[in-house]
XYZ file of C-alpha atoms in Angstrom:
697
model
C -10.323 -8.241 -6.816
C -10.084 -4.971 -4.888
C -7.998 -2.503 -6.027
C -6.247 -0.742 -3.257
C -6.141 2.850 -4.276
C -2.802 5.785 -3.396
C -3.285 8.948 -3.427
C -4.322 10.500 -6.884
C -4.760 7.150 -8.221
C -8.227 5.769 -10.083
C -10.453 3.033 -11.122
C -13.056 2.670 -13.491
C -16.624 1.694 -11.632
C -18.703 -0.695 -13.345
C -21.775 -0.252 -11.453
C -24.022 2.418 -10.835
C -25.569 1.815 -7.301
C -22.743 1.677 -4.923
C -21.644 1.592 -1.304
C -19.363 3.575 0.334
C -17.678 1.984 3.906
C -15.982 4.145 6.016
C -14.201 2.685 9.190
C -11.891 5.668 11.265
C -12.220 3.879 14.874
C -13.431 7.589 16.471
C -16.965 9.507 16.032
C -16.541 11.268 13.094
C -18.617 12.971 10.644
C -19.218 11.728 6.775
C -20.385 14.249 4.113
C -20.786 14.678 0.547
C -20.888 16.901 -1.550
C -21.874 17.154 -5.948
C -19.650 19.191 -7.922
C -19.785 20.566 -11.684
C -17.433 19.808 -14.590
C -14.791 22.043 -12.562
C -15.926 20.248 -9.403
C -17.160 23.668 -8.039
C -20.513 23.358 -5.514
C -23.356 25.425 -7.169
C -24.904 26.101 -3.341
C -25.409 24.228 -0.089
C -28.416 22.585 -1.819
C -25.602 20.346 -3.523
C -23.917 19.098 0.074
C -25.247 15.879 2.008
C -24.595 16.341 5.197
C -26.089 15.050 8.723
C -28.513 18.224 8.698
C -29.774 17.519 5.106
C -29.175 13.512 4.433
C -30.285 12.859 1.244
C -30.025 14.011 -2.312
C -30.439 12.620 -5.578
C -28.507 9.697 -5.998
C -26.874 10.036 -2.337
C -27.652 9.519 1.323
C -25.009 9.660 4.098
C -25.456 9.226 7.493
C -27.284 10.999 9.991
C -25.194 11.345 13.171
C -21.340 11.285 14.063
C -19.990 7.545 14.026
C -16.980 5.333 13.913
C -18.239 3.446 11.033
C -20.127 4.666 8.133
C -21.799 3.812 5.176
C -23.246 6.292 2.349
C -25.408 4.917 -0.615
C -24.775 6.510 -3.773
C -26.666 5.847 -6.925
C -24.877 7.236 -10.041
C -27.892 6.387 -12.655
C -29.748 8.996 -10.371
C -27.383 11.567 -10.090
C -28.366 15.111 -12.023
C -26.825 15.485 -15.501
C -25.052 18.695 -14.215
C -23.460 16.752 -11.422
C -19.552 15.371 -12.747
C -18.343 14.204 -9.682
C -19.079 13.070 -5.903
C -16.575 13.867 -3.038
C -16.679 12.377 0.115
C -15.849 14.185 3.160
C -14.721 13.275 6.968
C -14.800 15.786 9.342
C -13.887 15.465 13.165
C -16.781 16.774 15.438
C -16.014 19.998 17.297
C -16.551 21.143 20.614
C -17.881 17.553 21.355
C -14.435 16.901 23.797
C -12.801 14.225 21.265
C -9.920 14.468 19.166
C -9.337 17.618 17.389
C -6.964 16.236 14.179
C -6.955 13.145 12.471
C -3.159 12.933 13.319
C -4.487 11.729 16.874
C -6.663 9.058 15.558
C -6.932 5.750 13.724
C -5.967 6.342 9.709
C -9.329 6.393 8.038
C -9.871 3.671 5.851
C -12.710 4.143 2.969
C -14.169 1.389 0.612
C -16.472 0.779 -2.426
C -18.234 -1.621 -2.697
C -21.311 -3.240 -4.700
C -24.632 -3.690 -3.327
C -23.210 -7.287 -2.809
C -20.841 -5.929 -0.054
C -18.091 -6.990 -2.783
C -14.983 -4.311 -2.584
C -14.347 -2.301 -5.833
C -11.914 -0.098 -4.192
C -10.099 0.986 -1.042
C -8.017 3.840 0.305
C -6.598 4.112 3.385
C -5.916 8.104 4.074
C -2.507 8.238 5.297
C -0.380 11.461 5.908
C -2.763 13.138 8.045
C -1.542 15.379 11.059
C -3.141 18.888 12.415
C -6.162 18.306 9.637
C -9.560 18.102 10.975
C -11.825 17.733 8.121
C -10.067 15.899 3.972
C -11.591 14.969 1.153
C -11.316 11.087 1.512
C -12.063 10.313 -2.627
C -14.257 11.545 -5.565
C -16.568 10.075 -7.967
C -16.115 11.686 -11.225
C -17.714 11.145 -14.278
C -15.564 11.104 -17.691
C -17.054 9.906 -21.200
C -20.079 8.695 -19.735
C -18.224 6.794 -17.875
C -17.676 6.895 -13.955
C -14.491 6.417 -11.896
C -13.043 6.568 -8.202
C -10.195 8.761 -7.250
C -8.471 8.671 -4.226
C -8.259 11.783 -2.725
C -6.860 12.414 0.798
C -6.553 16.374 0.957
C -6.648 17.475 4.501
C -7.739 20.719 5.955
C -6.416 22.517 9.581
C -9.476 24.392 9.176
C -12.037 21.843 9.247
C -15.106 22.062 7.041
C -15.076 25.821 6.568
C -12.035 25.927 4.853
C -12.723 22.592 2.819
C -16.160 24.110 1.396
C -14.345 27.377 1.020
C -11.385 25.708 -1.334
C -14.227 23.793 -3.376
C -16.205 27.319 -3.853
C -19.049 27.545 -2.250
C -19.669 31.052 -0.771
C -21.798 30.078 2.432
C -19.126 28.064 3.654
C -18.774 29.337 7.307
C -22.551 29.287 7.535
C -22.779 25.331 6.376
C -20.134 24.240 8.373
C -21.327 25.897 11.502
C -24.950 24.360 10.778
C -23.293 20.880 10.093
C -21.518 21.276 13.588
C -24.801 22.098 15.269
C -26.691 19.325 13.663
C -23.624 16.915 14.725
C -23.837 18.247 18.461
C -27.733 17.608 18.490
C -26.952 14.133 17.619
C -23.923 13.441 19.347
C -25.369 11.692 22.231
C -26.936 8.970 19.527
C -23.070 8.674 18.313
C -22.030 5.306 17.470
C -18.755 4.532 19.580
C -15.385 2.621 18.255
C -16.261 -0.820 18.386
C -14.592 -2.855 21.935
C -11.177 -4.291 20.818
C -11.676 -8.154 20.779
C -10.920 -10.343 23.627
C -10.178 -13.482 21.605
C -7.083 -12.865 20.681
C -7.126 -16.009 18.145
C -5.413 -15.305 15.233
C -4.248 -18.911 14.576
C -2.941 -20.193 11.246
C -3.724 -23.437 11.734
C -7.749 -22.974 12.181
C -9.891 -25.136 9.743
C -12.632 -22.167 9.638
C -11.626 -19.126 7.096
C -10.975 -16.160 8.466
C -11.594 -12.870 7.099
C -8.306 -12.166 5.200
C -6.527 -9.940 2.899
C -6.380 -9.408 -0.849
C -6.677 -6.690 -1.181
C -3.623 -5.567 -1.350
C -3.010 -9.021 -0.744
C -4.526 -11.596 1.725
C -4.498 -9.212 4.637
C -7.492 -8.598 6.734
C -10.248 -6.357 5.254
C -9.976 -2.506 6.187
C -13.250 -2.677 7.445
C -12.412 -5.614 10.077
C -9.909 -4.144 11.445
C -5.654 -0.870 4.684
C -5.057 0.160 6.895
C -4.343 -0.713 3.692
C -4.036 -1.109 2.691
C -0.130 0.944 2.413
C -1.760 0.709 2.411
C -2.216 1.790 3.535
C -0.678 -0.599 3.150
C -1.161 -1.647 2.653
C -2.320 -2.103 2.703
C -0.167 -0.387 1.747
C -1.904 -0.146 1.202
C -2.401 -0.781 2.077
C -0.547 1.036 2.587
C 0.666 2.960 6.466
C -1.140 4.540 9.359
C 0.653 7.539 9.240
C -1.759 9.561 10.568
C -2.210 7.065 13.661
C -0.686 7.966 16.939
C 1.799 4.668 16.636
C 3.026 2.611 19.296
C 5.316 5.430 20.474
C 1.996 7.369 21.298
C 3.400 9.904 18.997
C 1.827 10.932 15.317
C 4.360 9.328 12.932
C 4.320 11.103 9.613
C 4.486 7.991 7.064
C 6.054 7.375 4.179
C 4.767 5.962 1.182
C 2.813 2.349 1.980
C 3.688 -0.294 -0.135
C 1.147 -2.139 0.162
C -1.191 -1.422 -1.107
C -1.056 -0.412 -1.252
C -0.309 1.092 -2.303
C 0.856 -0.911 -1.265
C 2.856 -1.399 0.037
C 0.317 -3.099 1.624
C 1.511 -5.770 1.303
C 1.052 -4.120 -2.044
C -2.553 -4.862 -4.032
C -4.674 -5.209 -1.214
C -7.170 -3.258 0.585
C -4.683 -2.609 3.835
C -5.782 -3.610 7.117
C -6.798 -1.008 10.005
C -4.406 -1.362 12.840
C -5.526 -4.146 15.264
C -4.053 -4.903 18.450
C -5.285 -7.822 19.660
C -2.932 -11.153 20.418
C 0.384 -11.298 19.756
C 3.130 -10.889 22.284
C 3.592 -7.691 23.713
C 0.715 -6.080 21.261
C -0.337 -3.013 22.593
C -2.806 -0.091 21.734
C -1.140 2.550 19.797
C -3.181 5.099 21.588
C -1.952 4.246 25.133
C 1.570 3.311 25.824
C 1.721 0.877 28.658
C 4.562 -1.187 30.470
C 5.998 -4.259 28.611
C 5.103 -7.623 30.162
C 6.698 -10.438 30.159
C 3.442 -12.324 28.311
C 3.925 -15.135 26.594
C 5.798 -15.826 22.924
C 4.592 -14.254 19.594
C 1.204 -15.643 17.880
C 2.465 -16.586 14.310
C -1.576 -17.125 13.257
C -2.584 -14.706 10.688
C -6.395 -15.105 8.548
C -6.395 -16.467 5.127
C -8.599 -15.395 2.410
C -12.213 -15.611 3.144
C -13.641 -18.454 1.208
C -16.860 -19.894 0.686
C -15.803 -23.763 2.137
C -12.466 -24.476 4.509
C -9.225 -25.059 2.501
C -7.381 -28.105 3.155
C -5.670 -28.367 5.955
C -1.798 -27.308 6.222
C 0.812 -29.159 6.980
C 1.468 -29.666 11.164
C 4.425 -29.134 12.246
C 6.126 -31.644 15.025
C 4.899 -31.628 18.594
C 6.841 -29.290 20.550
C 8.741 -29.743 23.977
C 7.242 -28.546 27.096
C 8.018 -25.255 27.791
C 9.454 -24.999 24.177
C 7.597 -23.042 21.269
C 6.119 -24.617 18.170
C 8.501 -25.582 15.468
C 7.884 -23.293 12.467
C 6.927 -25.396 9.237
C 6.479 -24.119 5.808
C 2.975 -23.032 4.730
C 1.519 -23.006 7.959
C -1.131 -20.431 7.209
C -5.116 -21.146 5.309
C -5.110 -21.500 1.767
C -6.363 -23.254 -1.228
C -3.091 -24.061 -2.582
C 0.588 -24.042 -1.296
C 1.771 -20.963 -2.625
C -1.522 -19.207 -1.409
C -0.457 -20.510 2.287
C 2.892 -19.370 1.877
C 1.934 -16.080 0.570
C -0.480 -15.527 3.505
C 2.130 -16.918 5.625
C 4.811 -14.247 4.376
C 1.913 -11.642 4.866
C 1.408 -12.738 8.759
C 5.309 -12.834 9.649
C 4.900 -9.194 8.065
C 2.742 -8.291 10.220
C 3.895 -10.044 13.200
C 6.905 -8.431 12.956
C 5.478 -4.509 12.685
C 3.149 -5.229 15.650
C 6.105 -6.813 18.105
C 8.097 -3.653 17.093
C 5.115 -1.241 17.813
C 5.134 -3.213 21.067
C 8.858 -2.467 21.794
C 9.060 0.957 20.819
C 5.840 1.866 23.034
C 7.105 0.499 25.931
C 10.223 2.039 25.887
C 8.546 5.313 25.399
C 6.598 4.213 28.048
C 9.753 4.120 30.145
C 11.429 7.253 28.969
C 8.038 8.936 29.893
C 7.389 7.391 33.350
C 11.209 8.167 34.347
C 10.639 11.837 33.317
C 7.274 12.199 35.549
C 8.780 10.508 38.650
C 12.000 13.027 38.272
C 9.604 15.805 38.048
C 7.614 14.628 40.799
C 10.881 14.634 43.326
C 12.599 17.430 41.883
C 9.720 19.939 41.997
C 10.617 20.438 45.628
C 14.152 22.953 45.649
C 15.028 20.957 48.714
C 15.248 17.398 47.279
C 17.657 18.886 44.416
C 20.805 18.414 45.583
C 22.147 16.423 47.923
C 21.627 12.352 48.583
C 17.740 12.701 48.367
C 18.153 14.298 44.883
C 20.837 11.502 43.788
C 19.258 8.961 45.071
C 15.847 9.703 43.298
C 17.249 9.856 39.791
C 19.365 6.797 40.587
C 16.231 4.843 41.315
C 14.199 6.414 38.150
C 17.155 5.447 36.009
C 17.062 2.225 37.438
C 13.233 1.517 36.594
C 13.796 2.720 33.093
C 16.923 0.217 32.213
C 14.503 -2.562 33.788
C 11.763 -1.664 31.645
C 13.509 -1.175 28.537
C 15.488 -4.522 28.949
C 12.259 -6.768 29.707
C 10.920 -4.861 26.303
C 14.297 -5.882 24.590
C 14.100 -9.540 25.956
C 10.289 -9.607 24.825
C 11.262 -8.254 21.341
C 14.561 -10.347 20.938
C 12.167 -13.291 21.690
C 9.779 -12.790 19.177
C 12.145 -12.204 16.322
C 14.091 -15.125 16.865
C 10.902 -17.218 16.741
C 9.979 -15.237 13.273
C 13.568 -15.378 12.052
C 13.733 -19.612 12.589
C 10.171 -19.572 10.752
C 11.824 -17.553 7.995
C 14.892 -19.460 7.615
C 12.038 -22.536 7.013
C 9.864 -20.574 4.705
C 12.329 -19.080 2.423
C 13.595 -22.376 1.244
C 10.305 -23.228 0.091
C 9.008 -20.166 -1.946
C 8.314 -20.694 -5.336
C 9.644 -18.813 -8.434
C 7.572 -15.821 -7.860
C 8.533 -15.627 -4.153
C 12.183 -16.570 -4.026
C 15.298 -14.587 -4.448
C 17.501 -14.955 -7.189
C 20.120 -16.595 -4.836
C 17.280 -19.441 -4.252
C 18.168 -23.156 -5.720
C 14.862 -23.071 -6.926
C 15.562 -20.877 -9.932
C 18.046 -23.561 -11.130
C 15.021 -25.679 -11.986
C 13.628 -23.365 -13.332
C 10.687 -24.193 -15.961
C 8.113 -21.816 -17.812
C 4.677 -22.060 -15.724
C 1.238 -22.576 -17.034
C -0.156 -20.536 -14.707
C 0.305 -16.867 -13.160
C 1.089 -16.909 -9.708
C -0.755 -14.859 -7.143
C 2.131 -12.860 -6.282
C 5.263 -11.526 -7.275
C 8.539 -10.490 -4.800
C 9.656 -6.642 -5.568
C 12.178 -7.074 -2.795
C 12.801 -7.316 1.029
C 11.417 -4.955 3.947
C 13.054 -5.115 7.004
C 13.223 -2.814 10.588
C 15.882 -0.794 12.420
C 15.157 -3.756 14.895
C 15.612 -6.383 12.764
C 18.378 -5.837 11.026
C 19.181 -9.577 9.889
C 15.171 -10.603 9.770
C 14.468 -9.959 5.661
C 10.469 -10.570 5.213
C 9.654 -10.846 1.408
C 8.077 -7.847 -0.471
C 5.216 -9.404 -2.164
C 2.490 -7.818 -4.346
C -0.353 -9.184 -6.239
C -0.606 -9.934 -9.736
C -1.105 -8.834 -12.405
C -0.126 -5.564 -11.393
C -2.666 -2.787 -10.077
C 0.118 0.170 -10.472
C 3.045 0.870 -12.408
C 6.596 0.858 -10.933
C 9.088 3.944 -10.252
C 12.475 3.261 -10.307
C 14.147 6.049 -8.423
C 17.461 6.654 -10.494
C 17.906 10.200 -8.029
C 20.381 10.756 -5.087
C 17.562 10.720 -2.762
C 17.135 7.061 -3.359
C 20.173 5.915 -1.728
C 19.871 5.888 1.862
C 23.482 5.604 3.180
C 24.951 7.902 0.904
C 27.138 5.531 -0.636
C 26.293 6.166 -4.218
C 26.579 9.912 -4.398
C 27.501 9.614 -8.582
C 24.650 9.953 -10.966
C 25.802 7.711 -13.188
C 26.557 4.854 -10.940
C 22.973 5.306 -9.715
C 21.325 5.459 -13.128
C 23.163 2.388 -13.843
C 22.225 0.562 -11.151
C 18.376 1.674 -11.298
C 18.487 0.043 -14.754
C 20.423 -3.189 -13.955
C 16.972 -3.005 -11.033
C 14.332 -3.056 -13.976
C 15.892 -5.487 -15.748
C 15.940 -7.688 -12.913
C 12.092 -6.564 -12.220
C 11.024 -7.585 -15.727
C 12.480 -10.622 -16.016
C 11.292 -11.968 -12.960
C 7.767 -10.833 -14.364
C 8.684 -12.631 -17.463
C 9.881 -15.312 -15.851
C 6.874 -15.873 -13.774
C 3.689 -16.142 -16.197
C 2.910 -18.781 -18.912
C 4.596 -18.151 -22.585
C 3.156 -15.573 -24.668
C 1.115 -14.019 -21.755
C 3.645 -11.217 -20.745
C 5.394 -8.591 -23.382
C 7.862 -6.056 -22.348
C 8.240 -2.803 -24.706
C 11.228 -0.704 -23.807
C 11.854 3.145 -24.334
C 15.407 4.287 -24.196
C 15.794 7.299 -25.992
C 19.607 8.062 -26.089
C 20.609 4.422 -25.738
C 22.082 5.334 -22.166
C 20.948 1.815 -20.407
C 22.232 -0.437 -23.698
C 24.253 -2.190 -21.268
C 21.944 -2.997 -18.254
C 19.293 -4.029 -21.095
C 21.721 -6.415 -22.681
C 20.156 -9.360 -21.096
C 16.619 -8.960 -22.191
C 17.862 -8.115 -25.945
C 20.634 -10.744 -26.370
C 18.286 -13.595 -24.969
C 15.645 -12.406 -27.551
C 12.569 -11.819 -24.987
C 11.861 -8.358 -26.225
C 8.896 -7.403 -28.215
C 11.001 -5.437 -30.220
C 14.309 -3.449 -29.783
C 14.817 -0.569 -27.247
C 13.198 2.412 -29.004
C 15.456 5.187 -29.533
C 15.227 9.084 -30.364
C 12.067 10.882 -30.465
C 10.713 9.105 -32.893
C 10.764 5.760 -31.210
C 9.240 6.929 -28.298
C 6.533 8.599 -30.268
C 5.803 4.939 -32.053
C 5.773 2.986 -28.918
C 3.617 5.146 -26.720
C 1.316 5.882 -29.783
C 1.027 2.238 -30.367
C 0.272 1.063 -26.608
C -1.949 4.417 -26.317
C -4.014 2.726 -28.901
C -4.454 -0.462 -27.494
C -5.693 0.848 -24.176
C -8.257 3.132 -26.212
C -9.250 -0.390 -28.367
C -9.677 -2.154 -25.733
C -11.446 0.084 -23.087
C -13.525 0.810 -26.494
C -14.535 -3.131 -26.426
C -15.133 -3.286 -22.802
C -17.662 -0.254 -22.504
C -19.270 -1.135 -25.580
C -19.899 -5.162 -24.319
C -17.690 -6.393 -27.411
C -14.634 -7.946 -26.353
C -14.485 -10.268 -28.842
C -14.377 -7.659 -31.254
C -10.986 -6.953 -30.951
C -8.632 -7.458 -34.416
C -7.857 -11.163 -34.853
C -4.298 -10.261 -34.647
C -4.963 -8.381 -31.217
C -2.144 -9.202 -28.374
C -3.830 -10.300 -25.825
C -1.151 -10.384 -23.507
C -0.211 -8.245 -20.589
C 1.913 -5.271 -21.691
C 4.863 -3.552 -19.395
C 6.630 -0.711 -20.832
C 10.315 0.338 -19.395
C 10.879 3.970 -19.622
C 14.655 4.899 -19.015
C 15.716 8.682 -19.128
C 12.491 10.148 -18.842
C 11.583 13.191 -19.656
C 15.008 12.798 -22.049
C 13.480 12.387 -25.584
C 9.918 13.420 -24.801
C 8.164 16.074 -26.059
C 4.703 17.504 -24.520
C 2.402 14.977 -26.486
C 4.490 11.926 -25.074
C 4.505 13.013 -21.737
C 0.860 13.256 -21.912
C 0.478 9.840 -23.086
C 2.504 8.344 -20.981
C 0.394 10.340 -17.871
C -2.487 8.323 -19.596
C -1.044 4.863 -19.658
C -0.079 5.557 -16.260
C -4.039 6.667 -14.943
C -5.469 4.272 -17.896
C -3.350 1.203 -18.509
C -3.103 -0.972 -15.485
C -7.145 -1.285 -16.146
C -6.286 -3.126 -19.056
C -2.846 -4.881 -19.250
C -0.979 -2.123 -19.700
C 2.001 -1.327 -17.217
C 4.683 1.466 -16.611
C 8.144 0.669 -15.290
C 9.509 4.116 -15.085
C 13.459 4.550 -14.432
C 13.630 8.373 -13.677
C 15.017 10.957 -11.466
C 12.177 13.202 -10.628
C 14.540 16.335 -9.882
C 15.140 15.830 -14.078
C 11.551 16.340 -14.400
C 11.433 19.398 -12.414
C 10.472 21.596 -15.391
C 7.109 20.333 -15.787
C 6.176 21.679 -12.280
C 3.025 19.988 -10.794
C 2.256 18.744 -13.966
C 3.664 15.520 -13.292
C 3.033 14.975 -9.426
C -0.201 12.663 -10.346
C 1.944 10.997 -12.581
C 4.799 10.089 -9.622
C 2.087 9.701 -7.108
C 0.140 6.984 -9.258
C 3.673 4.974 -9.515
C 4.915 2.887 -6.518
C 8.532 4.299 -6.264
C 11.148 1.765 -5.490
C 14.566 2.277 -5.296
C 17.866 0.878 -6.237
C 19.969 0.757 -3.034
C 18.526 0.288 0.548
C 15.836 3.045 1.331
C 13.394 3.454 4.094
C 10.710 4.891 2.060
C 7.965 2.175 2.755
C 5.728 1.929 5.445
C 3.224 -0.745 6.389
C -0.622 -0.359 6.945
C -0.860 -0.951 10.636
C 1.402 1.227 12.756
C 3.091 3.228 10.163
C 6.827 1.895 10.305
C 8.886 3.219 8.215
C 10.433 -0.293 6.491
C 13.895 -0.039 4.578
C 13.450 -1.590 1.209
C 16.183 -3.600 -0.149
C 15.663 -4.360 -4.180
C 15.876 -8.024 -5.475
C 19.669 -7.728 -7.278
C 21.070 -10.913 -9.225
C 24.173 -11.483 -6.933
C 27.699 -10.721 -8.731
C 28.870 -13.188 -11.391
C 25.753 -15.339 -11.406
C 24.362 -16.540 -14.776
C 20.850 -17.094 -13.171
C 19.497 -14.155 -14.933
C 20.690 -15.310 -18.439
C 19.677 -18.617 -17.829
C 16.050 -18.014 -16.957
C 15.271 -15.394 -19.797
C 17.017 -18.077 -22.184
C 14.080 -21.056 -20.806
C 11.483 -17.943 -21.482
C 12.716 -17.195 -25.127
C 12.798 -20.958 -26.111
C 9.334 -21.377 -24.283
C 8.260 -18.659 -26.530
C 9.361 -19.795 -29.916
C 7.347 -22.648 -29.000
C 4.237 -20.895 -28.669
C 4.547 -19.085 -31.799
């Protein structure tokens, strides 16, 4: 499974010979530097670039291109090399874009020689930067890992090399630009847009698909995501790219993968603007058209053979769109088809909203241009001629906006109809807490492919909710933000209410995780140093689904963290030694979730370091974090905790627009999956889980 990384997140590498694939949509320069344990470059001979493309264990492209493949052999690296940084830069003096904020979001994937992706990263958040450290491969305790960096430099390669401690930074940057300029005539342009526009979910032939971040198109074919970023999410969002409005949009965190946002857990797909109603290249605003209805097709995951045919919809009446059907997507099982269908709905809504926003921006710019042309003549600024010009320009503007809105409303209506069919058909792992499917809940026999963490919606479609599905097992921890910034509308201003709601949200997430895993395959631990979460934790405590009572006080915090840290160490040693059977006979092999409330209260420096270690190394060996915390309360630690926050997927206990899609970087409003007031569904589900666990033991 591909790990969709977000900035600061890392992932272990099990192979020595790798390929780093880069897709940017416009010709860029790819280079790499070798660094020592402190990340310092010892000289220009430690830099692989188009002028000197080959170093021991490393080879980069010899020219600027829209797509790159870098070859890496970690076993061939000199012993003094502990870090390999992958650099991207825009060519200078070539008449092209001068900042990453004006181009598509770069996507980087680390693959094996067989082409299977190990990790991917969508570089979001770039604006004025013209050079960026995309990711790094680093050696720690004789094992190599990849970390997503995404550090940009507005001053280009010269500033980047200076920051890495290279004395000859200016000279080297100049020589690279000169070598690139000499080869620009041979640069590979971005691939032309596809003309087939076919995204049919009904197709029998398997299409390139998600997963990563979950079944989404692979980023190289398009995380983004991703968002992931996601997205995926990541990912992702396509924050750095010119959005549908034609303006660079600073992206929020991608839910999918990423993160993402991806959808979370898959490599975020690159923006691709073929097919669909009003699908528009975000780089070129265009007038809206009255084209056909939105095509709901979304490719399924790549498979070795065609999946079983999905159910067919009843024939549509002439002139009417086809009736939606639940499971109308490719996949081997109904769960997989529903997952792909939800992802397709998410993508369709993102694209139709992008087309609408692009059309509105086009109408605004056209009206401004027409008025400037007419009113540039002083004789036409006053009198009847000027008034007539203003009225004509305004009428054209209104016509274009109304036409775009009509297209958007039609597409949203079709998506809403599909949502009304899909939502009741979702299995437990994908369903809201108010779905009747929970009344017939039984503990499952196998792990589902994804989990619902909430709902997403856009301002243009406030009534349409898209399920936010994240692939299992979780590849990132969760952070439930209990700070005041977590309330979008400001309705929760009391810190006590926000903390209570954040803890209730964490309990709902934990209960859903317990419910979708088979008996005995998921264990939950709780750290509540001051006991402030006792009321919210009551459903978990009273039903007996916790591994032990919530740990309180500094001693309780230290004991739980030491036990889980030791678990991570044991599993890592067993895996690296190729002897997973050597674990103790009584070793609990289930996935572990640690809920931490009121961080950093009750945590000393050692506990903080252990928590960072679990967030960094835990997910790869089945240990996951769920933090309920206000980042401002941990401000005393300064930048020490920045990697911790970045490694977690931020969720909020109230609606908040901090997530982005991996295509155009829309800011999506996230709504947590709270249990309806007065409902006993949580207690019912947890009682079933507790009974199954008792039989399992």
